[in-house]
Each structure stands twice: as C-alpha cells, then as structure tokens.
CSV table of C-alpha atoms in Angstrom, one decimal:
chain,number,residue,atom,x,y,z
Q,243,MET,CA,43.7,-30.0,38.1
Q,244,ASP,CA,45.9,-29.0,41.4
Q,245,SER,CA,43.8,-26.1,42.3
Q,246,PRO,CA,43.2,-26.7,46.0
Q,247,GLU,CA,39.0,-26.6,45.0
Q,248,VAL,CA,39.5,-29.3,42.8
Q,249,THR,CA,42.0,-31.7,45.1
Q,250,PHE,CA,39.0,-31.0,48.4
Q,251,THR,CA,36.5,-32.3,45.5
Q,252,LEU,CA,38.1,-35.0,45.0
Q,253,ALA,CA,39.0,-36.2,48.2
Q,254,TYR,CA,36.2,-36.0,49.6
Q,255,LEU,CA,34.4,-37.8,46.9
Q,256,VAL,CA,36.2,-40.4,48.0
Q,257,PHE,CA,36.2,-40.6,51.2
Q,258,ALA,CA,32.1,-40.1,50.6
Q,259,VAL,CA,31.9,-43.2,48.6
Q,260,CYS,CA,34.4,-45.1,51.3
Q,261,PHE,CA,32.0,-43.9,54.1
Q,262,VAL,CA,28.7,-45.0,52.8
Q,263,PHE,CA,30.1,-48.3,51.4
Q,264,THR,CA,32.8,-48.4,54.1
Q,265,PRO,CA,35.7,-51.0,52.2
Q,266,THR,CA,37.6,-53.3,54.4
Q,267,GLU,CA,40.2,-50.2,55.1
Q,268,PHE,CA,37.3,-48.1,56.3
Q,269,HIS,CA,36.4,-50.8,58.9
Q,270,SER,CA,40.2,-51.4,59.8
Q,271,ALA,CA,40.7,-48.3,60.8
Q,272,GLY,CA,37.5,-47.8,62.3
Q,273,LEU,CA,35.9,-45.3,60.1
Q,274,THR,CA,32.5,-46.8,60.0
Q,275,VAL,CA,28.9,-45.4,61.8
Q,276,GLN,CA,29.2,-48.2,64.0
Q,277,ASN,CA,32.6,-47.5,66.1
Q,278,LEU,CA,32.5,-43.9,65.6
Q,279,LEU,CA,28.7,-44.1,67.7
Q,280,SER,CA,30.0,-47.0,69.8
Q,281,GLY,CA,29.3,-45.5,72.8
Q,282,TRP,CA,25.8,-44.4,72.0
Q,283,LEU,CA,24.6,-47.4,69.7
Q,284,GLY,CA,25.5,-50.4,72.2
Q,285,SER,CA,26.1,-53.8,71.6
Q,286,GLU,CA,24.4,-55.8,69.2
Q,287,ASP,CA,25.2,-58.8,71.0
Q,288,ALA,CA,23.6,-57.6,73.8
Q,289,ALA,CA,20.6,-56.2,72.6
Q,290,PHE,CA,20.0,-56.9,68.8
Q,291,VAL,CA,17.0,-55.2,68.2
Q,292,SER,CA,18.1,-52.0,69.9
Q,293,TYR,CA,21.4,-51.9,68.8
Q,294,HIS,CA,20.3,-51.5,65.0
Q,295,LEU,CA,17.2,-49.5,65.8
Q,296,ARG,CA,20.2,-46.7,66.7
Q,297,ARG,CA,22.4,-47.7,64.0
Q,298,THR,CA,20.2,-47.8,60.9
Q,299,SER,CA,18.8,-44.2,62.5
Q,300,ALA,CA,22.4,-43.0,63.0
Q,301,THR,CA,23.9,-44.0,59.3
Q,302,LEU,CA,20.8,-42.2,57.3
Q,303,LEU,CA,21.5,-39.2,59.5
Q,304,CYS,CA,25.1,-39.6,59.7
Q,305,HIS,CA,25.1,-40.0,55.3
Q,306,SER,CA,22.4,-37.2,54.9
Q,307,LEU,CA,25.2,-35.0,56.6
Q,308,LEU,CA,28.2,-35.0,53.6
Q,309,PRO,CA,26.9,-32.3,51.3
Q,310,LEU,CA,26.9,-30.6,54.4
Q,311,GLY,CA,30.2,-31.5,55.0
Q,312,TYR,CA,31.1,-30.8,51.7
Q,313,TYR,CA,29.8,-27.3,51.7
Q,314,VAL,CA,32.1,-26.2,55.0
Q,315,GLY,CA,35.2,-27.4,53.6
Q,316,MET,CA,34.5,-25.5,50.4
Q,317,CYS,CA,33.9,-22.5,52.6
Q,318,PHE,CA,38.2,-23.2,52.9
Q,319,ALA,CA,38.8,-24.8,50.3
Q,320,ALA,CA,37.9,-22.3,47.7
Q,321,SER,CA,37.6,-19.2,50.2
Q,322,GLU,CA,37.7,-16.4,47.4
Q,323,LYS,CA,34.0,-18.0,46.8
Q,324,GLN,CA,32.9,-16.0,49.9
Q,325,LEU,CA,30.6,-19.4,50.5
Q,326,TYR,CA,30.4,-18.9,53.9
Q,327,SER,CA,28.2,-15.2,53.4
Q,328,LEU,CA,25.2,-16.2,51.9
Q,329,GLY,CA,24.5,-12.7,50.5
Q,330,GLN,CA,28.0,-13.4,48.1
Q,331,ALA,CA,28.2,-16.8,47.1
Q,332,PRO,CA,27.2,-18.3,44.0
Q,333,GLU,CA,23.5,-18.3,43.8
Q,334,ALA,CA,24.2,-22.6,42.4
Q,335,TRP,CA,26.2,-22.9,46.0
Q,336,ARG,CA,23.2,-21.4,47.8
Q,337,LEU,CA,20.9,-23.6,46.2
Q,338,PHE,CA,23.5,-26.5,47.3
Q,339,LEU,CA,23.4,-25.1,51.1
Q,340,LEU,CA,19.7,-25.4,51.0
Q,341,LEU,CA,20.1,-28.9,49.6
Q,342,ALA,CA,22.7,-29.9,52.0
Q,343,VAL,CA,20.6,-28.6,54.9
Q,344,THR,CA,17.2,-30.5,53.5
Q,345,LEU,CA,18.8,-33.7,53.5
Q,346,PRO,CA,19.8,-34.0,57.5
Q,347,THR,CA,16.2,-31.7,58.4
Q,348,ILE,CA,14.3,-34.4,56.5
Q,349,ALA,CA,16.2,-37.5,58.2
Q,350,SER,CA,16.3,-35.7,62.0
Q,351,ILE,CA,11.9,-35.4,61.3
Q,352,LEU,CA,12.1,-39.1,60.3
Q,353,ILE,CA,14.1,-40.0,63.1
Q,354,TYR,CA,12.6,-38.4,65.6
Q,355,TYR,CA,9.4,-40.2,64.4
Q,356,TRP,CA,10.7,-43.5,64.5
Q,357,SER,CA,11.8,-42.7,67.9
Q,358,CYS,CA,8.5,-41.8,69.4
Q,359,ASP,CA,6.9,-44.2,71.7
Q,360,GLN,CA,9.9,-46.1,72.4
Q,361,TRP,CA,10.8,-46.4,68.7
Q,362,ALA,CA,7.3,-47.8,68.4
Q,363,ARG,CA,7.3,-46.5,64.5
Q,364,HIS,CA,11.0,-48.1,63.2
Q,365,PRO,CA,10.3,-49.9,60.4
Q,366,LEU,CA,12.3,-52.7,62.2
Q,367,ALA,CA,9.5,-52.4,65.8
Q,368,ARG,CA,6.6,-52.9,62.8
Q,369,THR,CA,8.0,-55.9,60.9
Q,370,LEU,CA,8.5,-57.5,64.7
Q,371,ALA,CA,5.4,-56.1,65.9
Q,372,LEU,CA,3.5,-57.8,63.1
Q,373,TYR,CA,4.6,-61.4,64.7
Q,374,ALA,CA,3.2,-60.3,68.0
Q,375,LEU,CA,0.5,-62.3,70.0
Q,376,PRO,CA,-2.7,-60.3,70.8
Q,377,GLN,CA,-1.8,-60.0,74.5
Q,378,SER,CA,1.9,-58.9,73.5
Q,379,GLY,CA,3.9,-56.3,71.6
Q,380,TRP,CA,6.8,-55.8,69.0
Q,381,ARG,CA,9.2,-56.0,72.1
Q,382,ALA,CA,8.4,-59.2,73.3
Q,383,VAL,CA,9.2,-60.8,69.6
Q,384,ALA,CA,12.7,-58.3,70.0
Q,385,SER,CA,13.9,-60.4,73.0
Q,386,SER,CA,13.1,-63.3,71.1
Q,387,VAL,CA,15.5,-62.2,68.3
Q,388,ASN,CA,17.6,-61.0,70.6
Q,389,THR,CA,18.2,-63.9,72.7
Q,390,GLU,CA,18.1,-66.3,69.4
Q,391,PHE,CA,21.1,-64.0,68.1
Q,392,ARG,CA,23.3,-64.6,71.3
Q,393,ARG,CA,23.5,-68.2,70.9
Q,394,ILE,CA,26.2,-69.3,69.4
Q,395,ASP,CA,24.7,-71.7,66.9
Q,396,LYS,CA,23.2,-68.7,64.4
Q,397,PHE,CA,24.5,-68.5,60.7
Q,398,ALA,CA,25.7,-65.3,60.0
Q,399,THR,CA,28.0,-64.7,57.0
Q,400,GLY,CA,28.2,-61.8,54.0
Q,401,ALA,CA,29.5,-58.6,53.7
Q,402,PRO,CA,28.6,-55.9,56.8
Q,403,GLY,CA,26.4,-53.6,54.8
Q,404,ALA,CA,24.0,-57.1,53.6
Q,405,ARG,CA,24.9,-59.5,56.9
Q,406,VAL,CA,22.7,-62.6,56.3
Q,407,ILE,CA,22.0,-64.2,59.5
Q,408,VAL,CA,19.9,-67.0,60.5
Q,409,THR,CA,18.6,-68.4,63.9
Q,410,ASP,CA,16.5,-71.3,64.8
Q,411,THR,CA,13.3,-69.0,64.6
Q,412,TRP,CA,14.4,-66.2,61.7
Q,413,VAL,CA,15.9,-65.5,58.7
Q,414,MET,CA,17.3,-61.9,59.0
Q,415,LYS,CA,19.2,-59.5,56.5
Q,416,VAL,CA,21.4,-56.7,57.9
Q,417,THR,CA,22.0,-53.4,55.8
Q,418,THR,CA,23.1,-50.3,55.5
Q,419,TYR,CA,19.5,-48.3,56.0
Q,420,ARG,CA,17.1,-51.1,57.6
Q,421,VAL,CA,17.5,-54.7,58.9
Q,422,HIS,CA,14.6,-57.1,57.0
Q,423,VAL,CA,13.0,-60.1,59.3
Q,424,ALA,CA,11.6,-63.1,58.4
Q,425,GLN,CA,10.1,-65.3,60.4
Q,426,GLN,CA,11.1,-69.5,59.4
Q,427,GLN,CA,8.2,-71.2,59.6
Q,428,ASP,CA,5.8,-69.3,57.0
Q,429,VAL,CA,8.3,-68.0,54.6
Q,430,HIS,CA,9.3,-69.3,51.1
Q,431,LEU,CA,12.7,-69.9,49.5
Q,432,THR,CA,13.7,-69.3,45.7
Q,433,VAL,CA,16.8,-69.1,44.2
Q,434,THR,CA,16.5,-67.0,41.2
Q,435,GLU,CA,20.0,-66.6,40.7
Q,436,SER,CA,23.3,-69.3,40.1
Q,437,GLN,CA,26.7,-67.5,39.2
Q,438,GLN,CA,29.4,-70.3,38.8
Q,439,HIS,CA,32.6,-68.4,39.4
Q,440,GLU,CA,35.8,-70.3,38.8
Q,441,LEU,CA,38.0,-69.1,41.3
Q,442,SER,CA,37.0,-67.6,44.7
Q,443,PRO,CA,39.6,-65.7,46.3
Q,444,ASP,CA,39.8,-66.9,49.1
Q,445,SER,CA,40.7,-70.4,48.3
Q,446,ASN,CA,41.4,-70.3,44.8
Q,447,LEU,CA,38.4,-72.5,44.3
Q,448,PRO,CA,35.7,-72.9,42.1
Q,449,VAL,CA,32.4,-71.1,43.8
Q,450,GLN,CA,28.4,-70.9,43.1
Q,451,LEU,CA,26.7,-67.5,44.4
Q,452,LEU,CA,23.6,-68.3,44.6
Q,453,THR,CA,20.6,-65.5,44.8
Q,454,ILE,CA,17.5,-66.8,47.2
Q,455,HIS,CA,14.2,-64.8,47.5
Q,456,VAL,CA,12.8,-64.9,50.7
Q,457,ALA,CA,9.3,-64.4,50.9
Q,458,SER,CA,7.1,-64.7,54.5
Q,459,ALA,CA,3.8,-65.3,53.9
Q,460,SER,CA,2.7,-63.2,56.8
Q,461,PRO,CA,1.0,-60.2,55.3
Q,462,GLY,CA,2.8,-56.6,55.6
Q,463,VAL,CA,5.9,-58.6,55.7
Q,464,GLN,CA,8.8,-57.1,53.0
Q,465,ALA,CA,10.5,-60.1,51.3
Q,466,PHE,CA,13.8,-59.6,50.3
Q,467,ASP,CA,16.9,-61.2,48.2
Q,468,ILE,CA,19.8,-62.7,50.4
Q,469,ARG,CA,22.9,-63.7,48.2
Q,470,ASN,CA,26.2,-65.3,49.3
Q,471,ASP,CA,28.1,-67.9,48.7
Q,472,GLY,CA,26.0,-71.6,47.7
Q,473,PRO,CA,27.0,-73.9,50.4
Q,474,ALA,CA,26.7,-71.8,53.0
Q,475,LEU,CA,23.4,-70.6,52.6
Q,476,GLN,CA,22.7,-74.1,52.0
Q,477,ARG,CA,24.2,-75.0,55.6
Q,478,GLY,CA,23.0,-71.6,57.1
Q,479,LEU,CA,18.9,-72.3,55.5
Q,480,GLY,CA,18.7,-76.1,56.7
Q,481,SER,CA,16.4,-75.8,58.8
Q,482,VAL,CA,14.0,-73.4,56.8
Q,483,ALA,CA,12.1,-74.8,53.8
Q,484,PRO,CA,13.1,-76.6,51.3
Q,485,ALA,CA,13.7,-73.8,48.4
Q,486,GLN,CA,12.1,-73.9,45.1
Q,487,GLN,CA,14.6,-73.4,42.5
Q,488,THR,CA,13.4,-71.2,39.1
Q,489,PRO,CA,15.6,-71.5,36.1
Q,490,PRO,CA,19.0,-70.1,37.2
Q,491,CYS,CA,21.1,-67.7,35.3
Q,492,ALA,CA,24.4,-68.7,34.6
Q,493,GLY,CA,26.7,-66.6,35.3
C-alpha cells in the first residue's frame, strides 16, 4: 500500500474529486476553474452571461483533462510500467490513454461548436434566444440579464455549484456545467419536497429545506429544480407567482 503508484492514485483521486466538486478549502486556496482562469473569464458582475458562457466551457474542458493528467502522473509514479512508451505500455493502459485523449478531444469539439457565431450555439445562448423579440436576438436578452444581475437588490443564495439567483425578471440556477434561466412571468413553481432539520450548522436553529420545481410555459425552456433554506427561498421568490405545493416528503 506504500508504493508510489498507490500513493499517487489515492492522492490524485482526492484531488480530482475536490477539483470537480470544489469544497470550501479548495475555494479558499483558489483551486477552482474560475480562479485559475479568471483573466480569461472576466468578471461575472460586469458581464454575467459572457462570463458563464466561458466558465461552463472552460470547466468542461478542464474536467475532461483529469484522466489525461492521471496518466501523465503515472508515467512518473510507476516508471517501471514504461507508460511513456506506447509500444511497451500494457494494453489496459493504452486503452486508458485512448479514453483520456478522447474525452478532451470531444469536449474541445463541442466547445468549438458552442463558440461558433459568437457563442450563439451555446445552451445558455439558445435558451436566451427563446425570449428574444423577433427583431432582436439573444444578445439583447443577455444584456437585460447582465443589467439586472448588477443590481444590488437581486437575491442570490446557495453553494457555488448550485447557486440560485432571482432578479426582477429572471429566475436562474448556476451549476457546474450550465446555467438554467427562466422568465418570472411565465414560470410555474411546484414544491416537490420539504425536509425539516432539527438544527442548522450556522444558527443552531431548526431549518426547513425546500425543493422547488421551476417549469417555464415557454416551449423549449428546460425545467429545473432549486433547493435551499425554505424562508430564504420564499423571500427570493416572493415576486414570482405563488408556488403550487404538492404533498411534501418529510425529511
């Protein structure tokens, strides 16, 4: 169990999991895609939509490179396997290398496709285009989203990988690989789950966690779920049409 191969495997596995799911310690140390590529991503406050077009693409590419990083590391940690020489490497490792190269290749092709026509093919841009007026385009809608996000009265809560943002016009959920967007005036909210916890780690008071299903009346807009502290969500969604509550599941 003390061999360099096993030690490196365990260490890299922990790093990969933390890099993908980014616990608080990694955020504090700046070991996130957002921080490492901050110069290219720009500012979320200055241009929310452009920032997340780049962030989701960069995150997908960086995460797809993790298997290749493991293979390169194993070339040094297990030098006796001669992984740096394809002709002498074991067949299983050659197959792993093929997979490790294929993943970022596919991710790069997909990102290139998204970036064509000034990012008009990105899923976020396609969703915004559904709300565009006939004489305008998705960029006009993006400008509206950017303006509202800069306002100090917006509601924002949740972990970095599952943030909920509510502005005057929009309900949004920011996840690792995409941004869900729905216009407040045509969403239907349904409480699908309610969990009551005796104590909150932050306040030592009872806390209720709600899961709300956000469905848009606009065809083509994908529904999504938001989950957070019940009172906080109610404050943030106060301007949205009242939610239709289904029988909650007690936690």
